[in-house]
C-alpha positions as YAML, in Angstrom:
chain: A
units: angstrom
residues:
- id: 1
  name: UNK
  ca: [-9.73, 7.46, -16.71]
- id: 2
  name: UNK
  ca: [-6.84, 5.14, -17.53]
- id: 3
  name: UNK
  ca: [-5.06, 3.26, -14.82]
- id: 4
  name: UNK
  ca: [-1.56, 4.62, -14.08]
- id: 5
  name: UNK
  ca: [1.55, 2.60, -14.70]
- id: 6
  name: UNK
  ca: [5.12, 2.24, -13.72]
- id: 7
  name: UNK
  ca: [7.65, 1.65, -16.55]
- id: 8
  name: UNK
  ca: [10.88, -0.01, -15.37]
- id: 9
  name: UNK
  ca: [13.88, 0.36, -17.62]
- id: 10
  name: UNK
  ca: [17.19, -1.43, -17.15]
- id: 11
  name: UNK
  ca: [20.27, 0.47, -18.26]
- id: 12
  name: UNK
  ca: [21.81, -0.44, -21.51]
- id: 13
  name: UNK
  ca: [24.65, -2.83, -22.10]
- id: 14
  name: UNK
  ca: [28.02, -2.32, -20.33]
- id: 15
  name: UNK
  ca: [31.25, -4.29, -20.55]
- id: 16
  name: UNK
  ca: [30.48, -5.94, -17.26]
- id: 17
  name: UNK
  ca: [26.84, -6.80, -18.13]
- id: 18
  name: UNK
  ca: [28.29, -8.53, -21.28]
- id: 19
  name: UNK
  ca: [30.71, -10.66, -19.31]
- id: 20
  name: UNK
  ca: [28.24, -11.37, -16.47]
- id: 21
  name: UNK
  ca: [30.22, -9.42, -13.72]
- id: 22
  name: UNK
  ca: [28.09, -8.09, -10.92]
- id: 23
  name: UNK
  ca: [27.96, -4.29, -10.98]
- id: 24
  name: UNK
  ca: [26.58, -2.17, -8.16]
- id: 25
  name: UNK
  ca: [28.69, 0.63, -6.91]
- id: 26
  name: UNK
  ca: [31.29, 0.49, -9.76]
- id: 27
  name: UNK
  ca: [30.37, 3.37, -12.05]
- id: 28
  name: UNK
  ca: [31.12, 2.14, -15.60]
- id: 29
  name: UNK
  ca: [29.66, 3.66, -18.97]
- id: 30
  name: UNK
  ca: [27.41, 2.05, -21.56]
- id: 31
  name: UNK
  ca: [29.15, 0.45, -24.57]
- id: 32
  name: UNK
  ca: [28.66, 2.00, -27.90]
- id: 33
  name: UNK
  ca: [26.37, -0.76, -28.83]
- id: 34
  name: UNK
  ca: [24.46, -0.35, -25.57]
- id: 35
  name: UNK
  ca: [23.89, 3.31, -26.49]
- id: 36
  name: UNK
  ca: [22.67, 2.46, -30.06]
- id: 37
  name: UNK
  ca: [20.19, -0.12, -28.61]
- id: 38
  name: UNK
  ca: [18.78, 2.25, -26.07]
- id: 39
  name: UNK
  ca: [18.29, 4.88, -28.80]
- id: 40
  name: UNK
  ca: [16.37, 2.22, -30.76]
- id: 41
  name: UNK
  ca: [14.20, 1.39, -27.78]
- id: 42
  name: UNK
  ca: [13.40, 5.10, -27.32]
- id: 43
  name: UNK
  ca: [12.24, 5.41, -30.90]
- id: 44
  name: UNK
  ca: [10.20, 2.25, -30.86]
- id: 45
  name: UNK
  ca: [8.51, 2.51, -27.32]
- id: 46
  name: UNK
  ca: [8.37, 6.24, -26.52]
- id: 47
  name: UNK
  ca: [5.90, 8.43, -28.35]
- id: 48
  name: UNK
  ca: [2.48, 9.87, -28.43]
- id: 49
  name: UNK
  ca: [1.09, 6.59, -29.83]
- id: 50
  name: UNK
  ca: [3.59, 4.20, -28.22]
- id: 51
  name: UNK
  ca: [3.93, 2.29, -24.98]
- id: 52
  name: UNK
  ca: [5.43, 5.17, -22.92]
- id: 53
  name: UNK
  ca: [3.62, 8.41, -23.66]
- id: 54
  name: UNK
  ca: [5.71, 11.41, -22.57]
- id: 55
  name: UNK
  ca: [2.73, 13.71, -21.84]
- id: 56
  name: UNK
  ca: [1.38, 11.04, -19.38]
- id: 57
  name: UNK
  ca: [4.59, 10.81, -17.23]
- id: 58
  name: UNK
  ca: [4.25, 12.40, -13.82]
- id: 59
  name: UNK
  ca: [7.70, 11.56, -12.44]
- id: 60
  name: UNK
  ca: [10.96, 9.96, -13.36]
- id: 61
  name: UNK
  ca: [13.15, 8.12, -10.73]
- id: 62
  name: UNK
  ca: [16.77, 7.36, -11.72]
- id: 63
  name: UNK
  ca: [19.60, 5.47, -10.08]
- id: 64
  name: UNK
  ca: [22.66, 7.62, -9.08]
- id: 65
  name: UNK
  ca: [24.81, 5.52, -11.45]
- id: 66
  name: UNK
  ca: [25.90, 7.05, -14.69]
- id: 67
  name: UNK
  ca: [24.94, 3.98, -16.77]
- id: 68
  name: UNK
  ca: [21.32, 4.46, -15.70]
- id: 69
  name: UNK
  ca: [21.39, 8.20, -16.20]
- id: 70
  name: UNK
  ca: [22.95, 7.82, -19.69]
- id: 71
  name: UNK
  ca: [20.15, 5.52, -20.56]
- id: 72
  name: UNK
  ca: [17.52, 8.08, -19.66]
- id: 73
  name: UNK
  ca: [19.39, 10.63, -21.77]
- id: 74
  name: UNK
  ca: [18.91, 8.35, -24.81]
- id: 75
  name: UNK
  ca: [15.33, 7.42, -24.39]
- id: 76
  name: UNK
  ca: [13.82, 9.94, -26.86]
- id: 77
  name: UNK
  ca: [12.61, 12.29, -24.18]
- id: 78
  name: UNK
  ca: [13.11, 16.11, -23.94]
- id: 79
  name: UNK
  ca: [12.45, 17.16, -20.36]
- id: 80
  name: UNK
  ca: [11.09, 20.64, -19.66]
- id: 81
  name: UNK
  ca: [13.70, 21.03, -16.80]
- id: 82
  name: UNK
  ca: [17.30, 20.45, -17.10]
- id: 83
  name: UNK
  ca: [18.95, 17.17, -16.06]
- id: 84
  name: UNK
  ca: [19.95, 16.99, -12.44]
- id: 85
  name: UNK
  ca: [23.43, 15.94, -13.56]
- id: 86
  name: UNK
  ca: [26.12, 16.87, -16.12]
- id: 87
  name: UNK
  ca: [25.26, 14.94, -19.24]
- id: 88
  name: UNK
  ca: [27.36, 11.79, -19.61]
- id: 89
  name: UNK
  ca: [27.62, 11.94, -23.35]
- id: 90
  name: UNK
  ca: [27.90, 14.48, -26.26]
- id: 91
  name: UNK
  ca: [24.35, 13.77, -27.47]
- id: 92
  name: UNK
  ca: [21.12, 12.73, -25.84]
- id: 93
  name: UNK
  ca: [18.52, 11.61, -28.28]
- id: 94
  name: UNK
  ca: [18.98, 11.95, -32.08]
- id: 95
  name: UNK
  ca: [18.85, 15.67, -33.09]
- id: 96
  name: UNK
  ca: [15.33, 16.85, -33.17]
- id: 97
  name: UNK
  ca: [13.76, 13.65, -31.96]
- id: 98
  name: UNK
  ca: [13.37, 14.27, -28.26]
- id: 99
  name: UNK
  ca: [9.73, 14.38, -27.32]
- id: 100
  name: UNK
  ca: [8.60, 17.07, -24.76]
- id: 101
  name: UNK
  ca: [8.14, 15.60, -21.32]
- id: 102
  name: UNK
  ca: [6.84, 17.65, -18.31]
- id: 103
  name: UNK
  ca: [7.91, 15.10, -15.69]
- id: 104
  name: UNK
  ca: [10.42, 15.97, -13.04]
- id: 105
  name: UNK
  ca: [13.50, 13.79, -12.64]
- id: 106
  name: UNK
  ca: [14.62, 12.53, -9.25]
- id: 107
  name: UNK
  ca: [17.81, 10.81, -8.56]
- id: 108
  name: UNK
  ca: [17.35, 8.40, -5.63]
- id: 109
  name: UNK
  ca: [19.41, 5.84, -3.73]
- id: 110
  name: UNK
  ca: [16.24, 3.79, -3.19]
- id: 111
  name: UNK
  ca: [16.57, 2.40, -6.78]
- id: 112
  name: UNK
  ca: [20.33, 2.03, -6.94]
- id: 113
  name: UNK
  ca: [21.53, -1.52, -7.74]
- id: 114
  name: UNK
  ca: [21.60, -4.22, -5.09]
- id: 115
  name: UNK
  ca: [24.90, -3.78, -3.16]
- id: 116
  name: UNK
  ca: [26.94, -6.81, -4.01]
- id: 117
  name: UNK
  ca: [29.53, -6.18, -1.31]
- id: 118
  name: UNK
  ca: [32.39, -8.80, -1.67]
- id: 119
  name: UNK
  ca: [30.80, -10.03, -4.84]
- id: 120
  name: UNK
  ca: [31.34, -6.70, -6.78]
- id: 121
  name: UNK
  ca: [32.95, -7.32, -10.14]
- id: 122
  name: UNK
  ca: [32.81, -11.16, -10.26]
- id: 123
  name: UNK
  ca: [30.55, -13.61, -11.94]
- id: 124
  name: UNK
  ca: [28.00, -15.93, -10.49]
- id: 125
  name: UNK
  ca: [30.26, -18.94, -10.96]
- id: 126
  name: UNK
  ca: [33.07, -17.05, -9.17]
- id: 127
  name: UNK
  ca: [30.76, -16.17, -6.36]
- id: 128
  name: UNK
  ca: [29.72, -19.76, -5.86]
- id: 129
  name: UNK
  ca: [33.28, -20.92, -5.83]
- id: 130
  name: UNK
  ca: [34.14, -18.22, -3.30]
- id: 131
  name: UNK
  ca: [31.32, -19.21, -1.03]
- id: 132
  name: UNK
  ca: [32.23, -22.87, -1.17]
- id: 133
  name: UNK
  ca: [35.76, -21.99, -0.09]
- id: 134
  name: UNK
  ca: [34.38, -20.09, 2.85]
- id: 135
  name: UNK
  ca: [32.11, -22.93, 3.88]
- id: 136
  name: UNK
  ca: [28.96, -21.20, 2.83]
- id: 137
  name: UNK
  ca: [28.06, -23.78, 0.21]
- id: 138
  name: UNK
  ca: [28.03, -23.41, -3.62]
- id: 139
  name: UNK
  ca: [24.24, -22.97, -4.20]
- id: 140
  name: UNK
  ca: [24.27, -19.25, -3.93]
- id: 141
  name: UNK
  ca: [20.93, -17.59, -4.49]
- id: 142
  name: UNK
  ca: [20.85, -13.82, -4.16]
- id: 143
  name: UNK
  ca: [17.12, -13.73, -3.45]
- id: 144
  name: UNK
  ca: [17.69, -15.95, -0.44]
- id: 145
  name: UNK
  ca: [21.24, -15.36, 0.62]
- id: 146
  name: UNK
  ca: [21.93, -11.74, -0.31]
- id: 147
  name: UNK
  ca: [25.61, -10.61, -0.61]
- id: 148
  name: UNK
  ca: [28.33, -10.86, 2.02]
- id: 149
  name: UNK
  ca: [29.61, -7.33, 2.76]
- id: 150
  name: UNK
  ca: [26.62, -5.96, 0.84]
- id: 151
  name: UNK
  ca: [22.88, -6.00, 1.19]
- id: 152
  name: UNK
  ca: [20.59, -8.67, 2.38]
- id: 153
  name: UNK
  ca: [17.17, -9.29, 0.90]
- id: 154
  name: UNK
  ca: [15.60, -7.55, 3.79]
- id: 155
  name: UNK
  ca: [17.77, -4.46, 3.23]
- id: 156
  name: UNK
  ca: [16.66, -4.29, -0.37]
- id: 157
  name: UNK
  ca: [12.95, -4.92, 0.40]
- id: 158
  name: UNK
  ca: [13.02, -2.10, 2.96]
- id: 159
  name: UNK
  ca: [14.11, 0.58, 0.52]
- id: 160
  name: UNK
  ca: [11.96, -0.71, -2.35]
- id: 161
  name: UNK
  ca: [8.87, -0.87, -0.20]
- id: 162
  name: UNK
  ca: [9.57, 2.79, 0.82]
- id: 163
  name: UNK
  ca: [9.75, 3.87, -2.90]
- id: 164
  name: UNK
  ca: [6.64, 1.87, -3.82]
- id: 165
  name: UNK
  ca: [4.62, 3.57, -0.95]
- id: 166
  name: UNK
  ca: [5.73, 6.88, -2.23]
- id: 167
  name: UNK
  ca: [4.74, 6.20, -5.80]
- id: 168
  name: UNK
  ca: [1.31, 4.90, -4.83]
- id: 169
  name: UNK
  ca: [0.52, 7.71, -2.36]
- id: 170
  name: UNK
  ca: [2.07, 10.63, -4.25]
- id: 171
  name: UNK
  ca: [1.56, 9.76, -7.96]
- id: 172
  name: UNK
  ca: [-0.99, 7.02, -8.37]
- id: 173
  name: UNK
  ca: [-3.69, 7.42, -5.63]
- id: 174
  name: UNK
  ca: [-4.54, 11.02, -6.68]
- id: 175
  name: UNK
  ca: [-5.08, 10.01, -10.25]
- id: 176
  name: UNK
  ca: [-7.08, 6.92, -9.49]
- id: 177
  name: UNK
  ca: [-9.34, 8.79, -7.00]
- id: 178
  name: UNK
  ca: [-10.02, 11.71, -9.28]
- id: 179
  name: UNK
  ca: [-13.27, 11.89, -11.35]
- id: 180
  name: UNK
  ca: [-12.87, 12.72, -15.03]
- id: 181
  name: UNK
  ca: [-14.14, 16.12, -15.97]
- id: 182
  name: UNK
  ca: [-15.01, 16.93, -19.54]
- id: 183
  name: UNK
  ca: [-12.69, 19.46, -21.16]
- id: 184
  name: UNK
  ca: [-10.16, 19.16, -18.29]
- id: 185
  name: UNK
  ca: [-6.56, 18.32, -19.05]
- id: 186
  name: UNK
  ca: [-5.89, 14.61, -18.29]
- id: 187
  name: UNK
  ca: [-4.12, 14.05, -14.97]
- id: 188
  name: UNK
  ca: [-0.54, 12.66, -15.42]
- id: 189
  name: UNK
  ca: [0.06, 9.48, -13.35]
- id: 190
  name: UNK
  ca: [2.50, 7.31, -15.07]
- id: 191
  name: UNK
  ca: [5.98, 6.82, -13.51]
- id: 192
  name: UNK
  ca: [9.27, 5.92, -15.25]
- id: 193
  name: UNK
  ca: [12.16, 4.25, -13.34]
- id: 194
  name: UNK
  ca: [15.59, 3.82, -14.96]
- id: 195
  name: UNK
  ca: [17.88, 1.59, -12.96]
- id: 196
  name: UNK
  ca: [19.51, -1.90, -12.91]
- id: 197
  name: UNK
  ca: [18.72, -5.64, -13.41]
- id: 198
  name: UNK
  ca: [18.58, -7.13, -9.91]
- id: 199
  name: UNK
  ca: [16.93, -4.05, -8.21]
- id: 200
  name: UNK
  ca: [14.24, -3.79, -10.91]
- id: 201
  name: UNK
  ca: [13.47, -7.48, -10.80]
- id: 202
  name: UNK
  ca: [13.21, -7.12, -7.01]
- id: 203
  name: UNK
  ca: [10.97, -4.10, -7.46]
- id: 204
  name: UNK
  ca: [8.48, -6.00, -9.52]
- id: 205
  name: UNK
  ca: [8.36, -8.73, -6.72]
- id: 206
  name: UNK
  ca: [7.72, -6.25, -4.10]
- id: 207
  name: UNK
  ca: [5.20, -4.30, -6.31]
- id: 208
  name: UNK
  ca: [2.99, -7.35, -6.01]
- id: 209
  name: UNK
  ca: [3.74, -8.05, -2.43]
- id: 210
  name: UNK
  ca: [5.81, -11.13, -3.05]
- id: 211
  name: UNK
  ca: [8.93, -12.13, -1.13]
- id: 212
  name: UNK
  ca: [11.97, -12.53, -3.24]
- id: 213
  name: UNK
  ca: [12.30, -16.30, -2.98]
- id: 214
  name: UNK
  ca: [8.64, -17.22, -3.27]
- id: 215
  name: UNK
  ca: [7.56, -15.61, -6.58]
- id: 216
  name: UNK
  ca: [8.42, -16.48, -10.16]
- id: 217
  name: UNK
  ca: [11.89, -15.84, -11.65]
- id: 218
  name: UNK
  ca: [12.10, -12.71, -13.72]
- id: 219
  name: UNK
  ca: [14.56, -11.83, -16.43]
- id: 220
  name: UNK
  ca: [15.45, -8.33, -17.63]
- id: 221
  name: UNK
  ca: [17.81, -7.75, -20.55]
- id: 222
  name: UNK
  ca: [20.13, -4.73, -20.61]
- id: 223
  name: UNK
  ca: [18.01, -1.96, -22.04]
- id: 224
  name: UNK
  ca: [14.87, -3.82, -21.44]
- id: 225
  name: UNK
  ca: [11.42, -2.31, -20.51]
- id: 226
  name: UNK
  ca: [8.81, -3.71, -18.10]
- id: 227
  name: UNK
  ca: [5.36, -2.41, -17.07]
- id: 228
  name: UNK
  ca: [3.57, -2.55, -13.71]
- id: 229
  name: UNK
  ca: [0.09, -1.40, -12.95]
- id: 230
  name: UNK
  ca: [-3.15, -2.45, -11.22]
- id: 231
  name: UNK
  ca: [-6.12, -4.77, -11.81]
- id: 232
  name: UNK
  ca: [-9.65, -3.22, -11.95]
- id: 233
  name: UNK
  ca: [-8.30, 0.22, -11.53]
- id: 234
  name: UNK
  ca: [-7.85, -0.54, -7.85]
- id: 235
  name: UNK
  ca: [-4.69, 0.49, -6.10]
- id: 236
  name: UNK
  ca: [-5.08, -2.45, -3.69]
- id: 237
  name: UNK
  ca: [-4.64, -4.85, -6.62]
- id: 238
  name: UNK
  ca: [-1.14, -4.23, -7.88]
- id: 239
  name: UNK
  ca: [-0.17, -6.31, -10.92]
- id: 240
  name: UNK
  ca: [2.53, -6.99, -13.50]
- id: 241
  name: UNK
  ca: [1.42, -6.07, -17.04]
- id: 242
  name: UNK
  ca: [2.75, -8.80, -19.16]
- id: 243
  name: UNK
  ca: [1.63, -7.27, -22.50]
- id: 244
  name: UNK
  ca: [0.91, -3.51, -22.96]
- id: 245
  name: UNK
  ca: [-0.65, -2.08, -26.08]
- id: 246
  name: UNK
  ca: [0.32, 1.15, -27.85]
- id: 247
  name: UNK
  ca: [-1.88, 4.13, -27.19]
- id: 248
  name: UNK
  ca: [-4.21, 5.23, -30.05]
- id: 249
  name: UNK
  ca: [-6.32, 8.36, -30.13]
- id: 250
  name: UNK
  ca: [-9.89, 7.49, -30.94]
- id: 251
  name: UNK
  ca: [-11.86, 10.21, -32.85]
- id: 252
  name: UNK
  ca: [-14.87, 11.34, -30.81]
- id: 253
  name: UNK
  ca: [-17.28, 10.22, -33.59]
- id: 254
  name: UNK
  ca: [-15.96, 6.72, -33.40]
- id: 255
  name: UNK
  ca: [-16.73, 6.44, -29.73]
- id: 256
  name: UNK
  ca: [-20.45, 7.05, -30.47]
- id: 257
  name: UNK
  ca: [-20.77, 4.47, -33.16]
...
């Protein structure tokens, strides 16, 4: 039985992501180019023989922000149940291209963007200048310092650890502990998360049990996709999957060769 995975997807491009302005609670839409790029990502990476296989998704977690929800709408997935929000655009995927997906969608505050507090809407350079004027020094590092008026690293770690615990207990452990039975429908265990740049990078750190300021620096472009899983099919060995292959069905005769 395959090892379940978590796919993390950052929302598509916005005007503020283009200009480097920190966006947490401000609810702004994707740009037209951002929508086109997410559509292209869905066509390239979502499919029965692609990285994200719709029939294998057990659950989808989405940020409450419209930019994340719109990104999910454009990812080439046609959910069996209706979206838990009013659609944010006139179309979802290209007509006729949405692939059936049985997973339920859950909007959760646990995966909302890091609350930037006083730093909402300004760039890293402006944040450093502001902190220097306040006597806090100019070498701001969100992973160490957090955000004045917003969330600290400990605040963010607490809610992400809660979500990771739920994913492992509710969606992954049952799959990894189940014996494969011939003729039985495969158990769905993959999870999809659609959210934001800083919170998804933080999620990857906490997935592997790392503190924010001790692990490697991760980058995640607008509309980017990452994969998390486990080594040795062992839930106690969480890992970051640096390169994931597409899924290919192997004819039964070939497996006996």
